[in-house]
Coordinates of C-alpha atoms in Angstrom, one line a residue:
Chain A
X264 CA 2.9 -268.9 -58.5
X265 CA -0.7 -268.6 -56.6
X266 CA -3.6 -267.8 -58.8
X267 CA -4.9 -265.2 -56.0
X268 CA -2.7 -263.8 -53.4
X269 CA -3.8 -261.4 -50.8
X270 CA -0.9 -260.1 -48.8
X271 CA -1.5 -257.5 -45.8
X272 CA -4.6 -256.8 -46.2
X273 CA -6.2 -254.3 -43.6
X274 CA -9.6 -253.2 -44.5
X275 CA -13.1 -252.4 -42.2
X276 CA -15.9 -250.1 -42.5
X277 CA -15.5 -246.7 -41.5
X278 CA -13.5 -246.9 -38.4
X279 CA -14.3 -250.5 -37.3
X280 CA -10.8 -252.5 -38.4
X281 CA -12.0 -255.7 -39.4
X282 CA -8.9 -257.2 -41.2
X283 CA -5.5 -256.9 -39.4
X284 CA -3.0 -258.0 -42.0
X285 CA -4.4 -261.0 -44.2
X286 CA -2.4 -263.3 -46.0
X287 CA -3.3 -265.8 -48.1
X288 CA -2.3 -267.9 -51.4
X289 CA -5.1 -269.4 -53.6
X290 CA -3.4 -272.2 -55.7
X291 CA -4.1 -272.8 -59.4
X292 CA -6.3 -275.8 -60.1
X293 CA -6.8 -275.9 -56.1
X294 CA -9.5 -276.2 -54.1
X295 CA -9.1 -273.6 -50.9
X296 CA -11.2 -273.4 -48.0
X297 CA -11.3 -270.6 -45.7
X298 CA -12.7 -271.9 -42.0
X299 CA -13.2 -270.0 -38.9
X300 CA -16.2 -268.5 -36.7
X301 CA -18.6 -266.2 -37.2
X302 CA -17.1 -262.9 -36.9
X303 CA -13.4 -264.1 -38.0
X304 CA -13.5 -261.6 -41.0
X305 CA -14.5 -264.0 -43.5
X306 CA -17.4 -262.5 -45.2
X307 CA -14.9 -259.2 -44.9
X308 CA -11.8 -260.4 -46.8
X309 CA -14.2 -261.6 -49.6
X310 CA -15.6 -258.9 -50.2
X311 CA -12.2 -257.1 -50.2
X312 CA -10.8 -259.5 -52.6
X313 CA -14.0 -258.7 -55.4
X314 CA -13.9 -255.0 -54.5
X315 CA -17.1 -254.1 -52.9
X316 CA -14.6 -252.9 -50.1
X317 CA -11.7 -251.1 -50.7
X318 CA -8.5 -252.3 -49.0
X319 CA -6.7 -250.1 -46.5
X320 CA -3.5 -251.5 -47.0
X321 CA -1.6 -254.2 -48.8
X322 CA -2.4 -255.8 -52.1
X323 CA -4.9 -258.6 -53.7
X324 CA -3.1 -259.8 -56.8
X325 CA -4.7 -261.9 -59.2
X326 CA -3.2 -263.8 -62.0
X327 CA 0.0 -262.2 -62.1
X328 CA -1.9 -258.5 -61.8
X329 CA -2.5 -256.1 -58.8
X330 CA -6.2 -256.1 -58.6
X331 CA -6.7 -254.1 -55.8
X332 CA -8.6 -250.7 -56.8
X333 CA -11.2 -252.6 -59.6
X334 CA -14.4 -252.3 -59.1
X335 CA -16.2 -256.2 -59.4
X336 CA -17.3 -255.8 -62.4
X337 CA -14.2 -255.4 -63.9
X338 CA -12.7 -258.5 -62.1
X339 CA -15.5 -261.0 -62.8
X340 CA -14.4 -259.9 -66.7
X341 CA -10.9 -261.0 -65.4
X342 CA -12.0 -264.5 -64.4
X343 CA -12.3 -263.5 -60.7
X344 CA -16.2 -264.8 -59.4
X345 CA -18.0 -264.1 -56.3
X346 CA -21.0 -266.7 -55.2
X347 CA -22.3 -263.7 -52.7
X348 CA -23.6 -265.1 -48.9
X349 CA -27.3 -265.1 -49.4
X350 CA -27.0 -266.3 -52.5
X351 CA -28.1 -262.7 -54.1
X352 CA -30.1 -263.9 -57.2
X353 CA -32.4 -261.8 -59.6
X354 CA -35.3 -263.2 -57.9
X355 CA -37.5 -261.4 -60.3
X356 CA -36.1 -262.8 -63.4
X357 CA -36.3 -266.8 -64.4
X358 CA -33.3 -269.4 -63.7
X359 CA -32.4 -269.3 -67.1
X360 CA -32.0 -265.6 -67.2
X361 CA -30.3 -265.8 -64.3
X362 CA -28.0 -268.1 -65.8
X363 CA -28.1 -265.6 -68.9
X364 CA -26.5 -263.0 -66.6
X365 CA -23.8 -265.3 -65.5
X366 CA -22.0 -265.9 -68.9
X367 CA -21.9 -261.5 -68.9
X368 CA -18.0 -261.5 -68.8
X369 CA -17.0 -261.6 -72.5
X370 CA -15.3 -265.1 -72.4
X371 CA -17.9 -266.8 -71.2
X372 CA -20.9 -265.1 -73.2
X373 CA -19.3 -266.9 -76.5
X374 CA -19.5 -270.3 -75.0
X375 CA -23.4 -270.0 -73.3
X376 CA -24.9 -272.6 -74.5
X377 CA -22.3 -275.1 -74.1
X378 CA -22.2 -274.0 -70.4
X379 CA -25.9 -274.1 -70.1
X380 CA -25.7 -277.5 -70.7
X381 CA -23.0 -277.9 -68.5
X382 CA -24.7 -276.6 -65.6
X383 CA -27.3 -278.2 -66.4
X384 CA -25.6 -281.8 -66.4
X385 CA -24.2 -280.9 -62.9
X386 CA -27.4 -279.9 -61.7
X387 CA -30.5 -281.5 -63.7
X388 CA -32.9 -279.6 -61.2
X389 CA -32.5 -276.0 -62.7
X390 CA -33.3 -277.7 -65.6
X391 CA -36.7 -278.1 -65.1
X392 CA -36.9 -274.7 -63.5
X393 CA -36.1 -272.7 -66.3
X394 CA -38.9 -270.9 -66.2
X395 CA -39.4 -270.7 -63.3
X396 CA -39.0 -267.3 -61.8
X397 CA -35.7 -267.5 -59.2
X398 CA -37.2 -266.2 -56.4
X399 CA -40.0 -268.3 -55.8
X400 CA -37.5 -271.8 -55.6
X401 CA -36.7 -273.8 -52.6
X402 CA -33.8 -272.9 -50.3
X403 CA -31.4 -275.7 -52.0
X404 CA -32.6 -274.7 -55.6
X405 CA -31.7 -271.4 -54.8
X406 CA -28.3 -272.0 -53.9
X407 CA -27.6 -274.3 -56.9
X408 CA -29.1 -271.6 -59.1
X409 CA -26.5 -269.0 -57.2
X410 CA -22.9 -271.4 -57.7
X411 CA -24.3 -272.3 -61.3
X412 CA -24.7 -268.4 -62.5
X413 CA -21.3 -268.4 -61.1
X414 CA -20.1 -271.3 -63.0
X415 CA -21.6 -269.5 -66.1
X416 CA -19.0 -266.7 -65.9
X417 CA -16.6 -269.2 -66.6
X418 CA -14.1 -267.9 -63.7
X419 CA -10.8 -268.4 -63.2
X420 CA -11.4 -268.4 -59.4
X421 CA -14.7 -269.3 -57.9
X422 CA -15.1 -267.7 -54.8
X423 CA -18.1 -269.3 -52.9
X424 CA -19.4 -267.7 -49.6
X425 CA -21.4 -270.1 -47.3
X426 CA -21.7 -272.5 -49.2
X427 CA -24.3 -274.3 -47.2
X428 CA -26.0 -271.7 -44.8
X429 CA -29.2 -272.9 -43.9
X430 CA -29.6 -276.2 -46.2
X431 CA -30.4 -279.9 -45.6
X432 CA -26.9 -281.9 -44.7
X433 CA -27.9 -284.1 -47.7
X434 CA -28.2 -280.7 -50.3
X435 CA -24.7 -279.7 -48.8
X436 CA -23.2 -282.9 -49.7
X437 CA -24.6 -282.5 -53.3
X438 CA -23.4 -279.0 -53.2
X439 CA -19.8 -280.2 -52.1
X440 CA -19.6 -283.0 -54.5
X441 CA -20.7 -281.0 -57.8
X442 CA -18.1 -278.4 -56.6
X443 CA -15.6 -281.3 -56.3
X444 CA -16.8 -282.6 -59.8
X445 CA -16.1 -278.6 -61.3
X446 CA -12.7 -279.1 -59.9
X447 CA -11.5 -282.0 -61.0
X448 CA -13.0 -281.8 -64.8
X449 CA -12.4 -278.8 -65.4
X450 CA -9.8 -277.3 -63.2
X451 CA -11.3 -275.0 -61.8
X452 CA -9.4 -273.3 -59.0
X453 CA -11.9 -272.6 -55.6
X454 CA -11.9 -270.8 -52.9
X455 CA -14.7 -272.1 -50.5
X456 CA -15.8 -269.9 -47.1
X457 CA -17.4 -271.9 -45.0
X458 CA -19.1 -272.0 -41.5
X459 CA -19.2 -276.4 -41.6
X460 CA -15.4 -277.0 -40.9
X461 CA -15.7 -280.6 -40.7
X462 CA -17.3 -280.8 -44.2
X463 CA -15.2 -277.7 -45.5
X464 CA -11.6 -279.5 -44.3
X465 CA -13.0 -282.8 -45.7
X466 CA -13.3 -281.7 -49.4
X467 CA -10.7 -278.9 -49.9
X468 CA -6.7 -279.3 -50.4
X469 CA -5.6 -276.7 -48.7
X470 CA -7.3 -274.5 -45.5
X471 CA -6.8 -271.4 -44.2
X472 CA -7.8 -271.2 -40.4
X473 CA -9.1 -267.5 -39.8
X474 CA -10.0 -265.6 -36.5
X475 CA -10.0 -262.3 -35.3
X476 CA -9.1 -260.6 -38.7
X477 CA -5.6 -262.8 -39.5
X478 CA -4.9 -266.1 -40.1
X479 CA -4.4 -268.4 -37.5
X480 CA -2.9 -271.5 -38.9
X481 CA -2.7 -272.6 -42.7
X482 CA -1.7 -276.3 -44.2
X483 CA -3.2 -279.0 -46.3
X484 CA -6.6 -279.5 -44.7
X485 CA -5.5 -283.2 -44.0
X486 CA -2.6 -281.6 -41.7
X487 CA -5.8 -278.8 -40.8
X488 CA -8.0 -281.5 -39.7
X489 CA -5.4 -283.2 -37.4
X490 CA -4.2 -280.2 -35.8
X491 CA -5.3 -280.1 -32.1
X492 CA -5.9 -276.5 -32.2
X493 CA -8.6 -276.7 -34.6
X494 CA -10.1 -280.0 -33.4
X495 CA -10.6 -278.8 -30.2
X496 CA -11.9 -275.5 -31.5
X497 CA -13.9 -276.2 -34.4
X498 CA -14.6 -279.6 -34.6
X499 CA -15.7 -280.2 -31.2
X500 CA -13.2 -283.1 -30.3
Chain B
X109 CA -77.8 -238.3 -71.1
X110 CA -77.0 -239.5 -75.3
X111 CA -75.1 -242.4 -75.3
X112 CA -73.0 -241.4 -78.3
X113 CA -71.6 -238.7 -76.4
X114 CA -70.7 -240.7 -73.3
X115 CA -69.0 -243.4 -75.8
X116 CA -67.0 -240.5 -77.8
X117 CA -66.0 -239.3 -75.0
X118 CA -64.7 -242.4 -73.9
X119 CA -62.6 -243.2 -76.5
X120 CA -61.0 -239.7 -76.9
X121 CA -59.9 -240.4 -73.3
X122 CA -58.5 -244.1 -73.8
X123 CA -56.5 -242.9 -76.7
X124 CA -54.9 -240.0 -75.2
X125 CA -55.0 -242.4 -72.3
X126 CA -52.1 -244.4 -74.0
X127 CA -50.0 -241.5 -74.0
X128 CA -50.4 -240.9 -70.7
X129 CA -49.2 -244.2 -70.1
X130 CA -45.9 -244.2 -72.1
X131 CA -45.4 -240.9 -70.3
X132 CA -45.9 -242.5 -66.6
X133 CA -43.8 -245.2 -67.8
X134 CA -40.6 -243.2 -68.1
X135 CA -41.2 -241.9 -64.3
X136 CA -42.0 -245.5 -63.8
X137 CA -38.7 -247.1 -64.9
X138 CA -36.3 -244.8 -64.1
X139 CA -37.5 -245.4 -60.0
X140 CA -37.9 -248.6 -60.8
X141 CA -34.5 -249.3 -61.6
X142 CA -32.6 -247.0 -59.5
X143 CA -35.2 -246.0 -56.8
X144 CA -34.7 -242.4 -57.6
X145 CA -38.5 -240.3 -58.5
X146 CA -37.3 -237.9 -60.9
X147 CA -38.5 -234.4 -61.1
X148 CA -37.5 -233.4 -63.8
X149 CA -39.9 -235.5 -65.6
X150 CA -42.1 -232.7 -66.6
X151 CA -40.0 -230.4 -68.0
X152 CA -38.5 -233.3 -69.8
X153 CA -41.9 -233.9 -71.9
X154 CA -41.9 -230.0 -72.4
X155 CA -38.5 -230.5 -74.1
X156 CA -40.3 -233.3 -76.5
X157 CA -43.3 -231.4 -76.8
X158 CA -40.8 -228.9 -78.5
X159 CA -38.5 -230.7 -80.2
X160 CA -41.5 -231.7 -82.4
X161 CA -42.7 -228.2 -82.5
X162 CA -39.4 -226.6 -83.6
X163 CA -38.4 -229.5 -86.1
X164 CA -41.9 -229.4 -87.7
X165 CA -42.2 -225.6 -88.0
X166 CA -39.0 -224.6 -89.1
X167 CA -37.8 -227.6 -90.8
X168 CA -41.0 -228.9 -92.1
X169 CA -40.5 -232.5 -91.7
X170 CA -43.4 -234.5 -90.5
X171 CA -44.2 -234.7 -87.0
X172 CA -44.1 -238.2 -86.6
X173 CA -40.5 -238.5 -88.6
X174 CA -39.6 -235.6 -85.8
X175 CA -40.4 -238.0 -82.9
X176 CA -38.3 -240.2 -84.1
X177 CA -35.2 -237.4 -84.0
X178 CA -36.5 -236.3 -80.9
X179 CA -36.3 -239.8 -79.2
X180 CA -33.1 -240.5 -80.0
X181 CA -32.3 -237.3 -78.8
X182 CA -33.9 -238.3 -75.4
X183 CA -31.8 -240.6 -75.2
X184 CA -28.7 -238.9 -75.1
X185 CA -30.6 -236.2 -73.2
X186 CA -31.3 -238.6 -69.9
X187 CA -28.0 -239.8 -70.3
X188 CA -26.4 -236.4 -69.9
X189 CA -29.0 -236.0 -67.0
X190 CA -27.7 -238.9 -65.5
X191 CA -24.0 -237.9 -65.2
X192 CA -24.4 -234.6 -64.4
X193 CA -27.4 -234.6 -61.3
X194 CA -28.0 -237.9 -60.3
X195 CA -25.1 -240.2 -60.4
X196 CA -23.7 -238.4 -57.7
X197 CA -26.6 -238.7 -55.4
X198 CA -27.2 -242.2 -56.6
X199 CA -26.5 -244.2 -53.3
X200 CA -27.4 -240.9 -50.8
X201 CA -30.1 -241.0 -49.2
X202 CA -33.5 -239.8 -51.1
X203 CA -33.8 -236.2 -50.7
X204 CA -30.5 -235.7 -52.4
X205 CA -31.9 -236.8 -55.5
X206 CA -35.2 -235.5 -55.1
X207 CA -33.7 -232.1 -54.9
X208 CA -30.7 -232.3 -57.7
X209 CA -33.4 -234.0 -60.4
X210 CA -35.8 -230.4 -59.0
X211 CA -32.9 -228.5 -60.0
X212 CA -32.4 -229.8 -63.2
X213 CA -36.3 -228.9 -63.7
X214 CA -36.0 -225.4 -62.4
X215 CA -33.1 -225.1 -65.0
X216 CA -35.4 -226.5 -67.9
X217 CA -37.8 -224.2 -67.2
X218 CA -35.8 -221.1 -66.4
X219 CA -33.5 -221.1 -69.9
X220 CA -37.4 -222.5 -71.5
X221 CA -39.4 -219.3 -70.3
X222 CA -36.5 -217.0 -71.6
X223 CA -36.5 -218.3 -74.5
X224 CA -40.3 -219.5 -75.6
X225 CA -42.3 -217.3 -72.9
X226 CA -45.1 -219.4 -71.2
X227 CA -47.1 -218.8 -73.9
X228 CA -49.1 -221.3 -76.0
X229 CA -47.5 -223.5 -79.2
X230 CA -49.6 -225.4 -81.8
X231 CA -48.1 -228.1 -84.3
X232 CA -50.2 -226.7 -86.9
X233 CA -51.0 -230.7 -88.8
X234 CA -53.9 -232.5 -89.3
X235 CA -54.7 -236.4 -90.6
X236 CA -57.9 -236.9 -91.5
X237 CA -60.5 -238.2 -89.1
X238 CA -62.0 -241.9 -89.1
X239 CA -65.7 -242.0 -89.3
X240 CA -67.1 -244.7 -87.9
X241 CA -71.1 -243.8 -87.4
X242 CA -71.8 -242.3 -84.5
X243 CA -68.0 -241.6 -83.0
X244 CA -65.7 -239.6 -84.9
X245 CA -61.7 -240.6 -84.1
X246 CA -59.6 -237.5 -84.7
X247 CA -56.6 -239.0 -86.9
X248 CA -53.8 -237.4 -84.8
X249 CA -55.4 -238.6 -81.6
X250 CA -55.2 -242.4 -83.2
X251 CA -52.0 -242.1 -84.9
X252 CA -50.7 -241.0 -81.3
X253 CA -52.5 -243.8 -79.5
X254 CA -50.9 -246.2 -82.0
X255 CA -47.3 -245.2 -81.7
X256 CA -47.8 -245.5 -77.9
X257 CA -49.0 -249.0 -78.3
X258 CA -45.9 -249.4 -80.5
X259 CA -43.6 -247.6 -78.1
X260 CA -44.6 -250.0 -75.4
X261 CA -44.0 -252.9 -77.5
X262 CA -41.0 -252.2 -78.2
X263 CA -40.0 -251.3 -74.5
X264 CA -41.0 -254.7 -73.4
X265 CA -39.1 -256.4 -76.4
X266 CA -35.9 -254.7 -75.3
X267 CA -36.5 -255.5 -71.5
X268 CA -37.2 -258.9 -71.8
X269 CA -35.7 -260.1 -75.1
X270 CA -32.2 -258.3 -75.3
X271 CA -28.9 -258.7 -73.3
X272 CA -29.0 -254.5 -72.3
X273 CA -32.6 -254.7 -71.5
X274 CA -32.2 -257.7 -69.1
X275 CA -29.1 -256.2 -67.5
X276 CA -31.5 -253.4 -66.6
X277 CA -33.5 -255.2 -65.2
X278 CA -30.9 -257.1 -63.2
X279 CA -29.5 -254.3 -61.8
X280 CA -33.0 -252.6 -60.8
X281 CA -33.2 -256.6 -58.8
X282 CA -30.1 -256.3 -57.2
X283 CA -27.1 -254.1 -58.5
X284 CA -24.7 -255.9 -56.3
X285 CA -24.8 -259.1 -57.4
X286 CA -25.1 -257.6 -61.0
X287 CA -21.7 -256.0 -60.6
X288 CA -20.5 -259.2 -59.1
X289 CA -21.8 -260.9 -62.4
X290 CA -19.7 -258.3 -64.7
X291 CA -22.5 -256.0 -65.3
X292 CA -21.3 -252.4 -65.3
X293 CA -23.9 -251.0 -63.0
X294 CA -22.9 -247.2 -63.4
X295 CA -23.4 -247.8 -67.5
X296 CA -26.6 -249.8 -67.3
X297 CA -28.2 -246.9 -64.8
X298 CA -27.6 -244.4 -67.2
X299 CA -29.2 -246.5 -70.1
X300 CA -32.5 -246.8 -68.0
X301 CA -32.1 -242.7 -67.0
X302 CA -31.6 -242.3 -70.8
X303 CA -34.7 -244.5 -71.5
X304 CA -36.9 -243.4 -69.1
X305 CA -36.1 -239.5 -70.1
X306 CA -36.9 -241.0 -74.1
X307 CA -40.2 -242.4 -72.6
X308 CA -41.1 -238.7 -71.2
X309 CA -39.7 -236.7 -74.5
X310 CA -41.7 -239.3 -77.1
X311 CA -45.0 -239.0 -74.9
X312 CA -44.5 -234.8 -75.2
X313 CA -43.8 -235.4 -78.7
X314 CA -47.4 -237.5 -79.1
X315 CA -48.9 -234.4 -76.7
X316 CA -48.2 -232.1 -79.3
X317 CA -49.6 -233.2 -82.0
X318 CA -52.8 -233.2 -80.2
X319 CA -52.7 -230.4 -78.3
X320 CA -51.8 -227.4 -77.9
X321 CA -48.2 -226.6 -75.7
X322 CA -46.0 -224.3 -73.9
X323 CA -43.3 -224.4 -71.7
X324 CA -45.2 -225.0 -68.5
X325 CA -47.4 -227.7 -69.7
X326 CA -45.0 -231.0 -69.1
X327 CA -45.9 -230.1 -65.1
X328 CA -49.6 -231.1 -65.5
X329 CA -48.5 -234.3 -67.3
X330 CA -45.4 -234.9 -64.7
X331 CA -48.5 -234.9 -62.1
X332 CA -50.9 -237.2 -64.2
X333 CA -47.5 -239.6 -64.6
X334 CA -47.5 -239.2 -60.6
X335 CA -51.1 -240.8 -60.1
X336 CA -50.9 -243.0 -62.9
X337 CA -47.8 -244.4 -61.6
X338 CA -49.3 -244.8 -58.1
X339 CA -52.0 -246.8 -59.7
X340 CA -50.4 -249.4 -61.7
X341 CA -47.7 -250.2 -59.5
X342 CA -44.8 -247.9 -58.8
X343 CA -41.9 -249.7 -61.1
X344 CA -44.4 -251.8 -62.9
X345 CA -44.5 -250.4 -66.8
X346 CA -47.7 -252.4 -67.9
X347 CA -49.3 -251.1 -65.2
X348 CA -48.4 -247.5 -66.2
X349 CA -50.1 -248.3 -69.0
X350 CA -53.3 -249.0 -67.3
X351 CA -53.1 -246.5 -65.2
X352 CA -53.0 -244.5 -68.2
X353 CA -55.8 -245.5 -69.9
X354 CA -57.6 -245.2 -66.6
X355 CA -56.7 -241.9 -66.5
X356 CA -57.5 -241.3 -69.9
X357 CA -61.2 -242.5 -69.3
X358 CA -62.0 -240.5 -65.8
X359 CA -60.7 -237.6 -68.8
X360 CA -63.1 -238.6 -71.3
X361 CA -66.2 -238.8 -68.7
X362 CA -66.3 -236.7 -66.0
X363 CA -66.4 -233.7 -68.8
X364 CA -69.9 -235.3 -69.5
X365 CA -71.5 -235.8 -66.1
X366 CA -69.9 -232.1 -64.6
X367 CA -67.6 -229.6 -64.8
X368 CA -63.9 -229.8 -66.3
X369 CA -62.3 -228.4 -63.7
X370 CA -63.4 -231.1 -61.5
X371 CA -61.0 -233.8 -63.2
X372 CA -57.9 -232.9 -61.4
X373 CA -60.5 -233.2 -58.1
X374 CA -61.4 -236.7 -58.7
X375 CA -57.7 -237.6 -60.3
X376 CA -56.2 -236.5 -57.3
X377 CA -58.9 -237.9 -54.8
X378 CA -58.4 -241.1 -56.3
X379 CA -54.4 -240.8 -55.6
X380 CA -55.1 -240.8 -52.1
X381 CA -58.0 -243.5 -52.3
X382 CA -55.0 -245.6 -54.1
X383 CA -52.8 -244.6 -51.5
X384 CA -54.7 -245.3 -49.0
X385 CA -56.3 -248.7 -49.6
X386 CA -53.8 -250.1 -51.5
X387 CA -50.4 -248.7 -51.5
X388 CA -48.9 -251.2 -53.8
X389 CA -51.1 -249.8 -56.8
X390 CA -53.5 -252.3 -58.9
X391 CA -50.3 -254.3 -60.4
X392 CA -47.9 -253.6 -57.9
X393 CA -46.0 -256.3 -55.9
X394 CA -46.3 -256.5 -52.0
X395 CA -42.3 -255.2 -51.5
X396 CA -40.7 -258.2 -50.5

């Protein structure tokens, strides 16, 4: 059975319909990425699936459990992670209380210091910033700093949302591979959003293709990448 | 002009100063954190003033053992504040929760007047003075200034050095990516209304055992925490207490130089100087 399943989801804001019947299966273990334009309702069903929007109609069922009406901070106690677009940090407080506020769901607050290090192994920079206050880092430091906190929460599902908006090709890369690393070592299960399809189909299992508020066209993102659909569409081929 | 004088005066205006700025910082936090200026600050410190009156006077326990009661009661007080008026109004736009936190003053001070009449209270207690030459400290003014050195202290410990205080401070950064952490948004808001309300209730505690009180009285101190706010740096609590003793001095002085009446003139003028030159206080970040 999938880890997260989302299964008819309709949901907007206000009047605007955004979603028009979303389906989608996150495998346990899996790495998931969720491709399409901007506009496709990416950023929508995410933020349907943690609860910062309420779905219309149809059900978001997490680890065996309807999820739909919690509010996000009861789901990030049940395992189930956001990395927001934007990255959303405390910008006021220091990396390593940022990282503090991560490892808040009860689970993860026992083992802090062993995931401290952890993060820190997978991402020596934040290391040396711990005392640095969030908001004054780079870009790429930033997002590091925004996937680690979520790593801190020890999640069950770790939803990331634009991954690499506005970094260096090189930070991405990084960015993929320490996500890759998580995966594999610690079995993780992802679900990746992301605007780079090439890079996004390259890294990930399984892909959703997304437009206008449904999904277009699902498969293992090796079967994704040779579809003719999608390489004329997204990767420019 | 005798120097003594002008130095007494001084420091009868920084201590008193310091409460001043333990006030301010209630007002400070709680908009801070949730962006919400709450009117019924004033009121609030009347309801400390008295809880330190009434516990002292009719139970006879010492004034400073009664602030203790009387914090923890303001606690619980700015909780039930929180739940009842502003929660509601919490994400509406700011004139909602300008004008539910007004009500809950109106309310304070309409059940307050039927009750105690606007007429004036004294905690009838003493410590003895310190002598020191040419200055004479009264002993309540110090012991007050102390506890507020304390009482800030201890709100910076719990801010910065315990997992509740930094989840305040997370959600007062940005309450959506707190929730998205786990942090329980709706409970940490009322923990920094509940402190913020303690902040206003201790600082009328420390008011009354200096001077005298009634049921009107918090209003002059809510306006004080007004200016003082504007000059450290609205959301900033160190600055508060800056402000505070800045406050405090202008107190102490101008008495010296001219009339008292003028110090709500030259507090008031220098609000609008602040205001005007620079908006972000003395301590205050540019807003980002």
């Amino acid at each position: 059975m999938a880890l997260l399943e989302v299964k008819d989801l309709t949901s907007g804001y206000g009047e605007l319909q955004i979603l028009w019947g979303m389906n989608l299966e996150v495998e346990q273990g899996k790495l998931t990425a969720l491709v399409g334009s901007n506009g496709a309702g990416k950023t929508t069903l995410l933020r349907a699936i943690v609860g910062q929007l309420f779905p219309w109609q149809g059900t978001v069922t997490f680890d065996g459990r309807d999820v739909s009406k919690l509010r996000p901070y009861t789901k990030a106690e049940l395992g189930l992670i956001m990395v927001p677009e934007g990255r959303q940090l405390f910008t006021d407080m220091t990396v390593q209380e940022n990282l503090e506020m991560g490892a808040t769901p009860k689970h993860s607050r026992i083992h802090m210091d062993r995931n401290l290090a952890k993060v820190f192994d997978l991402f020596p920079r934040l290391r040396e910033r711990a005392k640095q206050t969030a908001g004054t880092m780079s870009g790429g430091e930033q997002q590091m700093l925004a996937v680690a906190r979520g790593i801190m929460s020890e999640p069950k599902i770790l939803i990331i949302d634009e991954l690499s908006l506005g970094l260096a090709p090189v930070l991405t890369l990084d960015l993929f591979q320490a996500l890759r690393r998580l995966q594999r070592e610690e079995g993780t299960t992802i679900l990746l959003v992301e605007q780079n399809v090439r890079m996004a189909l390259k890294v990930s299992d399984y892909a959703y293709v997304v437009s206008e508020g449904k999904v277009d066209f699902h498969g293992p993102s090796s079967e994704v990448e040779n579809n003719p659909a999608v390489r004329e569409a997204y990767l420019g081929i | 002009m005798n120097l003594d004088v002008l130095i007494a005066s001084a420091v009868d205006g920084l201590l008193i100063g310091f409460v001043y700025g333990v006030a301010a910082m209630g007002l400070t936090l709680i908009f801070g954190v949730m962006d919400v200026i709450n009117l019924a600050h004033g009121p609030l410190i009347a309801i400390g003033m008295f809880g330190v009156y009434e516990i002292f006077t009719y139970v006879g326990m010492n004034p400073y053992l009664a602030l203790i009661i009387v914090a923890v009661v303001g606690l619980a007080v700015g909780v039930l504040v929180y739940f009842v008026a502003v929660h509601r109004v919490i994400d509406a736009p700011p004139l909602s929760s300008l004008l539910s936190t007004f009500s809950v003053n109106m309310m304070i001070i309409g059940v307050g007047t039927a009750i105690l009449t606007t007429s004036a209270y004294n905690v009838d207690f003493s410590l003895p003075s310190l002598d020191t030459g040419p200055i004479t400290v009264t002993g309540t003014r110090l012991a007050a200034a102390l506890i507020a050195v304390g009482v800030t202290a201890l709100l910076y410990a719990f801010l910065y050095r315990t997992r509740s205080g930094k989840y305040i401070r997370a959600v007062a950064n940005n309450r959506q990516a707190a929730e998205l952490m786990g942090i329980p948004s709706t409970r940490i808001l009322a923990l920094a209304f509940g402190i913020g309300t303690m902040l206003a209730m201790t600082a009328g505690g420390l008011i009354a055992t200096i001077l005298p009180i009634n049921i009107l009285a918090g209003g002059t101190y809510e306006l004080k925490s007004f200016v003082i706010v504007v000059l450290g740096g609205l959301g900033n609590p160190l600055g508060a207490l800056v402000g505070g003793l800045i406050l405090g001095l202008i107190e102490g002085l101008v008495p010296v130089f001219m009339k008292t009446t003028w110090v709500p003139v030259l507090e008031f003028g220098l609000f609008i100087l602040i205001l005007l030159v620079m908006p972000q206080g003395l301590f205050g970040r540019k807003e980002s």
